PDB file of C-alpha atoms in Angstrom:
ATOM      1  CA  UNK A1441      32.479  76.069  -2.885  1.00  0.00           C
ATOM      2  CA  UNK A1442      29.216  77.728  -1.697  1.00  0.00           C
ATOM      3  CA  UNK A1443      29.655  76.217   1.187  1.00  0.00           C
ATOM      4  CA  UNK A1444      33.102  77.945   1.584  1.00  0.00           C
ATOM      5  CA  UNK A1445      31.708  81.453   0.163  1.00  0.00           C
ATOM      6  CA  UNK A1446      28.939  81.071   2.945  1.00  0.00           C
ATOM      7  CA  UNK A1447      32.325  80.809   5.240  1.00  0.00           C
ATOM      8  CA  UNK A1448      34.046  83.954   3.928  1.00  0.00           C
ATOM      9  CA  UNK A1449      30.780  86.381   4.160  1.00  0.00           C
ATOM     10  CA  UNK A1450      30.681  85.227   8.194  1.00  0.00           C
ATOM     11  CA  UNK A1451      34.498  85.389   8.659  1.00  0.00           C
ATOM     12  CA  UNK A1452      34.306  88.710   7.383  1.00  0.00           C
ATOM     13  CA  UNK A1453      30.859  90.083   9.283  1.00  0.00           C
ATOM     14  CA  UNK A1454      32.784  88.570  12.600  1.00  0.00           C
ATOM     15  CA  UNK A1455      35.516  89.847  11.741  1.00  0.00           C
ATOM     16  CA  UNK A1456      38.610  86.837  13.104  1.00  0.00           C
ATOM     17  CA  UNK A1457      39.085  83.725  12.548  1.00  0.00           C
ATOM     18  CA  UNK A1458      38.672  83.369  16.052  1.00  0.00           C
ATOM     19  CA  UNK A1459      35.499  84.559  15.887  1.00  0.00           C
ATOM     20  CA  UNK A1460      34.181  82.523  13.218  1.00  0.00           C
ATOM     21  CA  UNK A1461      35.042  79.631  14.374  1.00  0.00           C
ATOM     22  CA  UNK A1462      33.899  80.215  18.075  1.00  0.00           C
ATOM     23  CA  UNK A1463      30.165  81.451  15.787  1.00  0.00           C
ATOM     24  CA  UNK A1464      30.318  78.541  13.752  1.00  0.00           C
ATOM     25  CA  UNK A1465      31.036  76.046  17.031  1.00  0.00           C
ATOM     26  CA  UNK A1466      34.695  73.864  14.867  1.00  0.00           C
ATOM     27  CA  UNK A1467      37.765  74.476  14.587  1.00  0.00           C
ATOM     28  CA  UNK A1468      39.667  77.930  13.988  1.00  0.00           C
ATOM     29  CA  UNK A1469      41.895  75.454  11.350  1.00  0.00           C
ATOM     30  CA  UNK A1470      39.543  74.476   9.286  1.00  0.00           C
ATOM     31  CA  UNK A1471      37.899  77.726   9.546  1.00  0.00           C
ATOM     32  CA  UNK A1472      41.758  78.709   8.139  1.00  0.00           C
ATOM     33  CA  UNK A1473      41.518  75.894   5.793  1.00  0.00           C
ATOM     34  CA  UNK A1474      38.485  76.152   4.033  1.00  0.00           C
ATOM     35  CA  UNK A1475      39.591  79.912   3.344  1.00  0.00           C
ATOM     36  CA  UNK A1476      42.611  78.480   1.648  1.00  0.00           C
ATOM     37  CA  UNK A1477      40.478  76.052  -0.227  1.00  0.00           C
ATOM     38  CA  UNK A1478      38.408  79.088  -1.039  1.00  0.00           C
ATOM     39  CA  UNK A1479      41.437  81.387  -3.051  1.00  0.00           C
ATOM     40  CA  UNK A1480      42.459  78.212  -4.577  1.00  0.00           C
ATOM     41  CA  UNK A1481      39.443  77.876  -6.210  1.00  0.00           C
ATOM     42  CA  UNK A1482      39.033  81.651  -7.252  1.00  0.00           C
ATOM     43  CA  UNK A1483      42.721  81.814  -8.241  1.00  0.00           C
ATOM     44  CA  UNK A1484      43.863  84.834  -6.264  1.00  0.00           C
ATOM     45  CA  UNK A1485      44.421  85.509  -2.637  1.00  0.00           C
ATOM     46  CA  UNK A1486      40.749  86.944  -0.571  1.00  0.00           C
ATOM     47  CA  UNK A1487      42.310  88.010   2.818  1.00  0.00           C
ATOM     48  CA  UNK A1488      45.541  90.222   3.170  1.00  0.00           C
ATOM     49  CA  UNK A1489      48.316  87.809   5.177  1.00  0.00           C
ATOM     50  CA  UNK A1490      50.749  89.020   8.578  1.00  0.00           C
ATOM     51  CA  UNK A1491      47.855  92.076   9.037  1.00  0.00           C
ATOM     52  CA  UNK A1492      47.302  92.179  12.996  1.00  0.00           C
ATOM     53  CA  UNK A1493      43.456  92.805  11.549  1.00  0.00           C
ATOM     54  CA  UNK A1494      41.307  90.662   9.151  1.00  0.00           C
ATOM     55  CA  UNK A1495      41.936  93.480   6.028  1.00  0.00           C
ATOM     56  CA  UNK A1496      40.601  92.075   2.298  1.00  0.00           C
ATOM     57  CA  UNK A1497      42.408  91.777  -0.795  1.00  0.00           C
ATOM     58  CA  UNK A1498      40.742  93.226  -4.241  1.00  0.00           C
ATOM     59  CA  UNK A1499      39.279  90.035  -5.135  1.00  0.00           C
ATOM     60  CA  UNK A1500      38.394  89.132  -1.159  1.00  0.00           C
ATOM     61  CA  UNK A1501      36.274  92.913  -1.223  1.00  0.00           C
ATOM     62  CA  UNK A1502      34.986  92.138  -4.530  1.00  0.00           C
ATOM     63  CA  UNK A1503      34.037  88.445  -3.606  1.00  0.00           C
ATOM     64  CA  UNK A1504      32.463  89.817  -0.641  1.00  0.00           C
ATOM     65  CA  UNK A1505      30.499  92.539  -1.797  1.00  0.00           C
ATOM     66  CA  UNK A1506      28.897  89.593  -4.824  1.00  0.00           C
ATOM     67  CA  UNK A1507      28.033  87.496  -2.472  1.00  0.00           C
ATOM     68  CA  UNK A1508      27.127  89.063   0.869  1.00  0.00           C
ATOM     69  CA  UNK A1509      23.593  90.333   0.243  1.00  0.00           C
ATOM     70  CA  UNK A1510      22.843  86.968  -1.327  1.00  0.00           C
ATOM     71  CA  UNK A1511      24.047  85.143   1.386  1.00  0.00           C
ATOM     72  CA  UNK A1512      21.122  86.928   3.482  1.00  0.00           C
ATOM     73  CA  UNK A1513      18.911  86.403   1.548  1.00  0.00           C
ATOM     74  CA  UNK A1514      19.523  82.636   1.637  1.00  0.00           C
ATOM     75  CA  UNK A1515      19.345  82.905   5.429  1.00  0.00           C
ATOM     76  CA  UNK A1516      16.412  84.452   5.282  1.00  0.00           C
ATOM     77  CA  UNK A1517      15.129  80.958   3.045  1.00  0.00           C
ATOM     78  CA  UNK A1518      16.265  78.532   5.209  1.00  0.00           C
ATOM     79  CA  UNK A1519      15.137  80.238   7.990  1.00  0.00           C
ATOM     80  CA  UNK A1520      11.558  80.140   6.463  1.00  0.00           C
ATOM     81  CA  UNK A1521      11.720  76.436   4.909  1.00  0.00           C
ATOM     82  CA  UNK A1522      12.498  75.496   8.883  1.00  0.00           C
ATOM     83  CA  UNK A1523       8.918  77.978  10.154  1.00  0.00           C
ATOM     84  CA  UNK A1524       7.025  76.152   7.209  1.00  0.00           C
ATOM     85  CA  UNK A1525       8.362  72.674   8.268  1.00  0.00           C
ATOM     86  CA  UNK A1526       7.710  73.088  11.683  1.00  0.00           C
ATOM     87  CA  UNK A1527       3.962  74.837  11.088  1.00  0.00           C
ATOM     88  CA  UNK A1528       1.329  73.135  12.829  1.00  0.00           C
ATOM     89  CA  UNK A1529      -1.096  71.975   9.875  1.00  0.00           C
ATOM     90  CA  UNK A1530      -4.564  68.525   9.928  1.00  0.00           C
ATOM     91  CA  UNK A1531      -7.031  68.366  11.697  1.00  0.00           C
ATOM     92  CA  UNK A1532      -7.219  67.290  15.743  1.00  0.00           C
ATOM     93  CA  UNK A1533      -9.845  65.547  16.987  1.00  0.00           C
ATOM     94  CA  UNK A1534     -10.095  66.739  20.605  1.00  0.00           C
ATOM     95  CA  UNK A1535     -12.758  64.785  23.144  1.00  0.00           C
ATOM     96  CA  UNK A1536     -13.069  67.545  26.557  1.00  0.00           C
ATOM     97  CA  UNK A1537     -15.761  66.789  29.722  1.00  0.00           C
ATOM     98  CA  UNK A1538     -17.543  70.183  29.153  1.00  0.00           C
ATOM     99  CA  UNK A1539     -16.628  72.035  32.457  1.00  0.00           C
ATOM    100  CA  UNK A1540     -12.528  71.767  31.101  1.00  0.00           C
ATOM    101  CA  UNK A1541     -14.005  72.594  27.524  1.00  0.00           C
ATOM    102  CA  UNK A1542     -15.083  75.835  29.010  1.00  0.00           C
ATOM    103  CA  UNK A1543     -12.571  76.167  30.821  1.00  0.00           C
ATOM    104  CA  UNK A1544     -10.670  75.818  28.182  1.00  0.00           C
ATOM    105  CA  UNK A1545     -12.749  78.427  25.431  1.00  0.00           C
ATOM    106  CA  UNK A1546     -12.660  80.240  27.859  1.00  0.00           C
ATOM    107  CA  UNK A1547      -9.277  81.340  28.959  1.00  0.00           C
ATOM    108  CA  UNK A1548      -6.453  80.096  26.823  1.00  0.00           C
ATOM    109  CA  UNK A1549      -7.805  78.229  23.085  1.00  0.00           C
ATOM    110  CA  UNK A1550      -7.365  81.089  21.900  1.00  0.00           C
ATOM    111  CA  UNK A1551      -3.628  81.862  22.616  1.00  0.00           C
ATOM    112  CA  UNK A1552      -2.845  78.599  21.064  1.00  0.00           C
ATOM    113  CA  UNK A1553      -5.340  78.666  18.003  1.00  0.00           C
ATOM    114  CA  UNK A1554      -3.886  81.739  17.068  1.00  0.00           C
ATOM    115  CA  UNK A1555      -0.303  80.168  18.075  1.00  0.00           C
ATOM    116  CA  UNK A1556      -1.107  77.531  14.806  1.00  0.00           C
ATOM    117  CA  UNK A1557      -3.132  79.454  12.670  1.00  0.00           C
ATOM    118  CA  UNK A1558      -3.161  76.779   9.944  1.00  0.00           C
ATOM    119  CA  UNK A1559      -4.162  73.643  12.554  1.00  0.00           C
ATOM    120  CA  UNK A1560      -8.246  73.406  12.624  1.00  0.00           C
ATOM    121  CA  UNK A1561      -9.555  71.783  15.970  1.00  0.00           C
ATOM    122  CA  UNK A1562     -12.720  69.888  16.194  1.00  0.00           C
ATOM    123  CA  UNK A1563     -13.440  69.893  19.720  1.00  0.00           C
ATOM    124  CA  UNK A1564     -16.068  67.311  21.108  1.00  0.00           C
ATOM    125  CA  UNK A1565     -17.531  66.683  24.928  1.00  0.00           C
ATOM    126  CA  UNK A1566     -16.617  63.396  26.372  1.00  0.00           C
ATOM    127  CA  UNK A1567     -19.344  62.317  29.365  1.00  0.00           C
ATOM    128  CA  UNK A1568     -19.431  59.208  31.236  1.00  0.00           C
ATOM    129  CA  UNK A1569     -17.795  56.657  27.884  1.00  0.00           C
ATOM    130  CA  UNK A1570     -14.935  57.283  24.979  1.00  0.00           C
ATOM    131  CA  UNK A1571     -16.328  56.090  22.112  1.00  0.00           C
ATOM    132  CA  UNK A1572     -15.007  52.484  20.999  1.00  0.00           C
ATOM    133  CA  UNK A1573     -13.879  53.818  17.982  1.00  0.00           C
ATOM    134  CA  UNK A1574     -10.260  55.011  18.699  1.00  0.00           C
ATOM    135  CA  UNK A1575      -9.643  56.071  15.742  1.00  0.00           C
ATOM    136  CA  UNK A1576     -12.330  58.699  16.279  1.00  0.00           C
ATOM    137  CA  UNK A1577     -10.403  61.024  18.004  1.00  0.00           C
ATOM    138  CA  UNK A1578      -6.556  62.243  18.598  1.00  0.00           C
ATOM    139  CA  UNK A1579      -6.669  63.157  22.277  1.00  0.00           C
ATOM    140  CA  UNK A1580      -9.302  63.318  25.085  1.00  0.00           C
ATOM    141  CA  UNK A1581      -9.007  63.909  29.248  1.00  0.00           C
ATOM    142  CA  UNK A1582     -11.571  62.027  30.751  1.00  0.00           C
ATOM    143  CA  UNK A1583     -12.160  62.362  34.465  1.00  0.00           C
ATOM    144  CA  UNK A1584     -12.223  58.525  34.588  1.00  0.00           C
ATOM    145  CA  UNK A1585      -9.705  55.705  33.574  1.00  0.00           C
ATOM    146  CA  UNK A1586     -11.000  54.676  29.953  1.00  0.00           C
ATOM    147  CA  UNK A1587     -11.373  50.390  29.905  1.00  0.00           C
ATOM    148  CA  UNK A1588     -10.672  49.799  25.835  1.00  0.00           C
ATOM    149  CA  UNK A1589      -7.523  48.434  25.062  1.00  0.00           C
ATOM    150  CA  UNK A1590      -4.694  49.690  23.025  1.00  0.00           C
ATOM    151  CA  UNK A1591      -4.829  53.562  24.613  1.00  0.00           C
ATOM    152  CA  UNK A1592      -1.764  55.458  26.322  1.00  0.00           C
ATOM    153  CA  UNK A1593      -3.709  56.739  29.291  1.00  0.00           C
ATOM    154  CA  UNK A1594      -1.385  58.830  32.415  1.00  0.00           C
ATOM    155  CA  UNK A1595      -3.192  61.598  35.240  1.00  0.00           C
ATOM    156  CA  UNK A1596      -2.852  65.101  33.525  1.00  0.00           C
ATOM    157  CA  UNK A1597      -3.941  67.025  36.620  1.00  0.00           C
ATOM    158  CA  UNK A1598      -5.449  65.802  40.706  1.00  0.00           C
ATOM    159  CA  UNK A1599      -7.198  67.937  43.529  1.00  0.00           C
ATOM    160  CA  UNK A1600      -9.679  67.027  46.612  1.00  0.00           C
ATOM    161  CA  UNK A1601     -13.503  67.432  46.199  1.00  0.00           C
ATOM    162  CA  UNK A1602     -14.840  70.629  48.582  1.00  0.00           C
ATOM    163  CA  UNK A1603     -18.200  70.915  49.896  1.00  0.00           C
ATOM    164  CA  UNK A1604     -20.577  73.477  49.152  1.00  0.00           C
ATOM    165  CA  UNK A1605     -23.518  74.910  48.803  1.00  0.00           C
ATOM    166  CA  UNK A1606     -25.938  78.368  47.874  1.00  0.00           C
ATOM    167  CA  UNK A1607     -26.558  81.189  50.600  1.00  0.00           C
ATOM    168  CA  UNK A1608     -30.158  79.893  50.209  1.00  0.00           C
ATOM    169  CA  UNK A1609     -30.235  76.743  50.225  1.00  0.00           C
ATOM    170  CA  UNK A1610     -27.813  76.761  53.853  1.00  0.00           C
ATOM    171  CA  UNK A1611     -30.304  79.448  55.168  1.00  0.00           C
ATOM    172  CA  UNK A1612     -33.300  76.764  54.126  1.00  0.00           C
ATOM    173  CA  UNK A1613     -31.712  73.458  55.500  1.00  0.00           C
ATOM    174  CA  UNK A1614     -28.782  75.385  58.295  1.00  0.00           C
ATOM    175  CA  UNK A1615     -25.128  75.225  57.778  1.00  0.00           C
ATOM    176  CA  UNK A1616     -24.104  71.369  58.889  1.00  0.00           C
ATOM    177  CA  UNK A1617     -21.102  71.790  61.112  1.00  0.00           C
ATOM    178  CA  UNK A1618     -20.341  68.823  61.607  1.00  0.00           C
ATOM    179  CA  UNK A1619     -19.725  65.179  59.073  1.00  0.00           C
ATOM    180  CA  UNK A1620     -22.446  63.635  60.758  1.00  0.00           C
ATOM    181  CA  UNK A1621     -25.130  66.092  60.610  1.00  0.00           C
ATOM    182  CA  UNK A1622     -24.442  65.629  56.520  1.00  0.00           C
ATOM    183  CA  UNK A1623     -26.628  62.893  56.840  1.00  0.00           C
ATOM    184  CA  UNK A1624     -29.603  65.765  57.007  1.00  0.00           C
ATOM    185  CA  UNK A1625     -28.897  66.794  53.750  1.00  0.00           C
ATOM    186  CA  UNK A1626     -29.834  66.401  50.574  1.00  0.00           C
ATOM    187  CA  UNK A1627     -26.429  66.115  48.366  1.00  0.00           C
ATOM    188  CA  UNK A1628     -26.153  66.747  44.194  1.00  0.00           C
ATOM    189  CA  UNK A1629     -25.500  62.712  43.128  1.00  0.00           C
ATOM    190  CA  UNK A1630     -23.295  62.150  39.756  1.00  0.00           C
ATOM    191  CA  UNK A1631     -24.504  60.435  37.359  1.00  0.00           C
ATOM    192  CA  UNK A1632     -22.335  57.159  35.790  1.00  0.00           C
ATOM    193  CA  UNK A1633     -23.373  55.632  33.271  1.00  0.00           C
ATOM    194  CA  UNK A1634     -27.623  57.065  34.011  1.00  0.00           C
ATOM    195  CA  UNK A1635     -26.746  55.904  37.131  1.00  0.00           C
ATOM    196  CA  UNK A1636     -26.636  58.472  39.971  1.00  0.00           C
ATOM    197  CA  UNK A1637     -23.473  57.889  42.183  1.00  0.00           C
ATOM    198  CA  UNK A1638     -24.978  55.758  45.890  1.00  0.00           C
ATOM    199  CA  UNK A1639     -21.898  56.832  47.783  1.00  0.00           C
ATOM    200  CA  UNK A1640     -19.541  60.074  48.429  1.00  0.00           C
ATOM    201  CA  UNK A1641     -16.618  59.098  50.778  1.00  0.00           C
ATOM    202  CA  UNK A1642     -15.278  61.531  52.591  1.00  0.00           C
ATOM    203  CA  UNK A1643     -12.320  62.315  55.168  1.00  0.00           C
ATOM    204  CA  UNK A1644     -11.524  65.168  57.906  1.00  0.00           C
ATOM    205  CA  UNK A1645      -8.663  66.776  58.495  1.00  0.00           C
ATOM    206  CA  UNK A1646      -7.790  63.394  60.996  1.00  0.00           C
ATOM    207  CA  UNK A1647      -7.474  61.374  58.302  1.00  0.00           C
ATOM    208  CA  UNK A1648     -10.603  59.435  59.281  1.00  0.00           C
ATOM    209  CA  UNK A1649     -12.485  58.618  56.177  1.00  0.00           C
ATOM    210  CA  UNK A1650     -16.392  58.770  56.472  1.00  0.00           C
ATOM    211  CA  UNK A1651     -18.603  57.274  54.132  1.00  0.00           C
ATOM    212  CA  UNK A1652     -22.354  59.308  53.284  1.00  0.00           C
ATOM    213  CA  UNK A1653     -25.245  57.357  51.295  1.00  0.00           C
ATOM    214  CA  UNK A1654     -26.504  59.910  48.595  1.00  0.00           C
ATOM    215  CA  UNK A1655     -29.672  58.192  48.867  1.00  0.00           C
ATOM    216  CA  UNK A1656     -31.786  61.825  49.821  1.00  0.00           C
ATOM    217  CA  UNK A1657     -31.547  63.938  46.279  1.00  0.00           C
ATOM    218  CA  UNK A1658     -33.642  65.690  43.942  1.00  0.00           C
ATOM    219  CA  UNK A1659     -31.502  66.465  41.013  1.00  0.00           C
ATOM    220  CA  UNK A1660     -28.756  64.841  39.557  1.00  0.00           C
ATOM    221  CA  UNK A1661     -25.956  65.833  37.290  1.00  0.00           C
ATOM    222  CA  UNK A1662     -24.063  64.338  34.513  1.00  0.00           C
ATOM    223  CA  UNK A1663     -21.939  67.037  33.789  1.00  0.00           C
ATOM    224  CA  UNK A1664     -20.196  70.117  36.115  1.00  0.00           C
ATOM    225  CA  UNK A1665     -21.798  72.417  34.195  1.00  0.00           C
ATOM    226  CA  UNK A1666     -25.111  71.158  35.432  1.00  0.00           C
ATOM    227  CA  UNK A1667     -23.769  70.667  39.084  1.00  0.00           C
ATOM    228  CA  UNK A1668     -22.753  74.592  39.136  1.00  0.00           C
ATOM    229  CA  UNK A1669     -25.813  75.729  37.883  1.00  0.00           C
ATOM    230  CA  UNK A1670     -28.570  73.495  40.142  1.00  0.00           C
ATOM    231  CA  UNK A1671     -25.209  73.648  43.121  1.00  0.00           C
ATOM    232  CA  UNK A1672     -26.286  77.669  42.901  1.00  0.00           C
ATOM    233  CA  UNK A1673     -30.126  77.688  42.511  1.00  0.00           C
ATOM    234  CA  UNK A1674     -30.135  75.828  45.892  1.00  0.00           C
ATOM    235  CA  UNK A1675     -31.051  72.170  44.991  1.00  0.00           C
ATOM    236  CA  UNK A1676     -28.617  70.954  47.757  1.00  0.00           C
ATOM    237  CA  UNK A1677     -24.637  70.739  49.081  1.00  0.00           C
ATOM    238  CA  UNK A1678     -22.526  69.306  46.198  1.00  0.00           C
ATOM    239  CA  UNK A1679     -19.113  68.052  45.894  1.00  0.00           C
ATOM    240  CA  UNK A1680     -16.597  69.810  43.674  1.00  0.00           C
ATOM    241  CA  UNK A1681     -12.810  70.488  42.867  1.00  0.00           C
ATOM    242  CA  UNK A1682     -12.060  73.499  44.222  1.00  0.00           C
ATOM    243  CA  UNK A1683     -10.847  74.986  40.231  1.00  0.00           C
ATOM    244  CA  UNK A1684     -14.586  74.401  39.036  1.00  0.00           C
ATOM    245  CA  UNK A1685     -16.044  76.488  41.725  1.00  0.00           C
ATOM    246  CA  UNK A1686     -13.660  78.686  42.484  1.00  0.00           C
ATOM    247  CA  UNK A1687     -15.101  81.969  41.085  1.00  0.00           C
ATOM    248  CA  UNK A1688     -18.797  80.791  42.835  1.00  0.00           C
ATOM    249  CA  UNK A1689     -16.984  80.924  45.597  1.00  0.00           C
ATOM    250  CA  UNK A1690     -14.986  83.967  44.956  1.00  0.00           C
ATOM    251  CA  UNK A1691     -18.351  85.876  43.666  1.00  0.00           C
ATOM    252  CA  UNK A1692     -20.334  84.304  46.582  1.00  0.00           C
ATOM    253  CA  UNK A1693     -23.101  82.840  45.202  1.00  0.00           C
ATOM    254  CA  UNK A1694     -21.712  79.836  46.323  1.00  0.00           C
ATOM    255  CA  UNK A1695     -19.914  79.461  49.975  1.00  0.00           C
ATOM    256  CA  UNK A1696     -17.310  76.935  50.929  1.00  0.00           C
ATOM    257  CA  UNK A1697     -18.691  74.228  54.493  1.00  0.00           C
ATOM    258  CA  UNK A1698     -16.785  72.015  56.736  1.00  0.00           C
ATOM    259  CA  UNK A1699     -13.134  73.763  54.927  1.00  0.00           C
ATOM    260  CA  UNK A1700     -11.597  70.358  57.125  1.00  0.00           C
ATOM    261  CA  UNK A1701     -13.190  67.813  54.914  1.00  0.00           C
ATOM    262  CA  UNK A1702     -12.386  67.003  51.902  1.00  0.00           C
ATOM    263  CA  UNK A1703     -13.655  63.842  49.171  1.00  0.00           C
ATOM    264  CA  UNK A1704     -11.636  61.472  47.465  1.00  0.00           C
ATOM    265  CA  UNK A1705      -9.320  63.355  44.699  1.00  0.00           C
ATOM    266  CA  UNK A1706     -11.030  64.270  41.403  1.00  0.00           C
ATOM    267  CA  UNK A1707      -8.312  63.483  38.635  1.00  0.00           C
ATOM    268  CA  UNK A1708      -8.313  64.023  34.786  1.00  0.00           C
ATOM    269  CA  UNK A1709      -6.858  61.664  32.743  1.00  0.00           C
ATOM    270  CA  UNK A1710      -4.751  62.336  29.285  1.00  0.00           C
ATOM    271  CA  UNK A1711      -6.123  59.703  26.541  1.00  0.00           C
ATOM    272  CA  UNK A1712      -4.677  58.751  23.184  1.00  0.00           C
ATOM    273  CA  UNK A1713      -4.890  55.953  20.949  1.00  0.00           C
ATOM    274  CA  UNK A1714      -1.287  54.132  21.180  1.00  0.00           C
ATOM    275  CA  UNK A1715      -0.486  54.303  17.650  1.00  0.00           C
ATOM    276  CA  UNK A1716      -0.257  58.221  18.517  1.00  0.00           C
ATOM    277  CA  UNK A1717       2.365  60.428  17.868  1.00  0.00           C
ATOM    278  CA  UNK A1718       1.856  62.876  15.950  1.00  0.00           C
ATOM    279  CA  UNK A1719       3.349  66.998  16.169  1.00  0.00           C
ATOM    280  CA  UNK A1720       0.263  68.563  16.624  1.00  0.00           C
ATOM    281  CA  UNK A1721      -0.821  66.063  19.073  1.00  0.00           C
ATOM    282  CA  UNK A1722       2.424  66.999  21.284  1.00  0.00           C
ATOM    283  CA  UNK A1723       2.140  70.425  20.893  1.00  0.00           C
ATOM    284  CA  UNK A1724      -1.536  70.571  21.638  1.00  0.00           C
ATOM    285  CA  UNK A1725      -0.592  67.893  25.149  1.00  0.00           C
ATOM    286  CA  UNK A1726       2.002  71.128  26.474  1.00  0.00           C
ATOM    287  CA  UNK A1727      -0.531  73.508  26.040  1.00  0.00           C
ATOM    288  CA  UNK A1728      -2.751  70.722  28.397  1.00  0.00           C
ATOM    289  CA  UNK A1729       0.084  70.625  30.755  1.00  0.00           C
ATOM    290  CA  UNK A1730       0.944  74.312  31.307  1.00  0.00           C
ATOM    291  CA  UNK A1731      -3.043  74.990  31.655  1.00  0.00           C
ATOM    292  CA  UNK A1732      -3.215  72.599  34.529  1.00  0.00           C
ATOM    293  CA  UNK A1733       0.178  73.745  35.875  1.00  0.00           C
ATOM    294  CA  UNK A1734      -1.344  77.115  36.119  1.00  0.00           C
ATOM    295  CA  UNK A1735      -3.864  75.773  37.698  1.00  0.00           C
ATOM    296  CA  UNK A1736      -2.125  74.796  40.488  1.00  0.00           C
ATOM    297  CA  UNK A1737      -0.206  77.476  41.166  1.00  0.00           C
ATOM    298  CA  UNK A1738      -3.890  79.868  41.180  1.00  0.00           C
TER     299      UNK A1738
END
């Protein structure tokens, strides 16, 4: 009978059978039938029939006044229960490349944390290898495709590598005007499994492919934060995705060279254990997808 009382309160609040049926997405005849059942249970009429607008009988008015506040409170309690049930809790272990962790922390992670105050985030740096134990992390973002089995992997973001160098490096060594001239310059190779990258693949605006040997270097790096620092200090030319060096280009501490030339795509991959399916993980994935979408629009 309590369901019928709630329906009756909705009927009075809405002001009519048609409005109530539309609000609750049920048939008008069903609303009318359930109100009659309530009247039979209470032993009297709640609504004056044969009137153009909804009018209550004395019993109807008394019933409405007795239960209207309780119905509102009940609805509020239900909404509170739903909100508490959907609130993210627990611990989320995330592995990110240092440069991505830095970008996320300084731009938008606080928004995610404020939205989910009861969720604990443990953030670890990911360089060139994933832990063998997939249970170590809930989610990872990698710049390489892991070789481990039982992982779900998909590309999140890609950006071609562009070439740049510090003004003081270009003042000392000159600004290359052609890809061929790059052979006489110092590059900073990426350390992959502690071994310097040997080759850099480039394409010009005609779609022609070129290969540079990276033997002439003074400093190599294992993460993009180090790359930016070394590049700003003039240790050589670097190849990096635009979003990583965008601030340095805007402030003039790095200068793009050969704008019509770019390297292979630099990609971020979402990695998660195969059995991973928690709501908290899905929430962070949505956060990452928005972060990368915003990158594409800048």
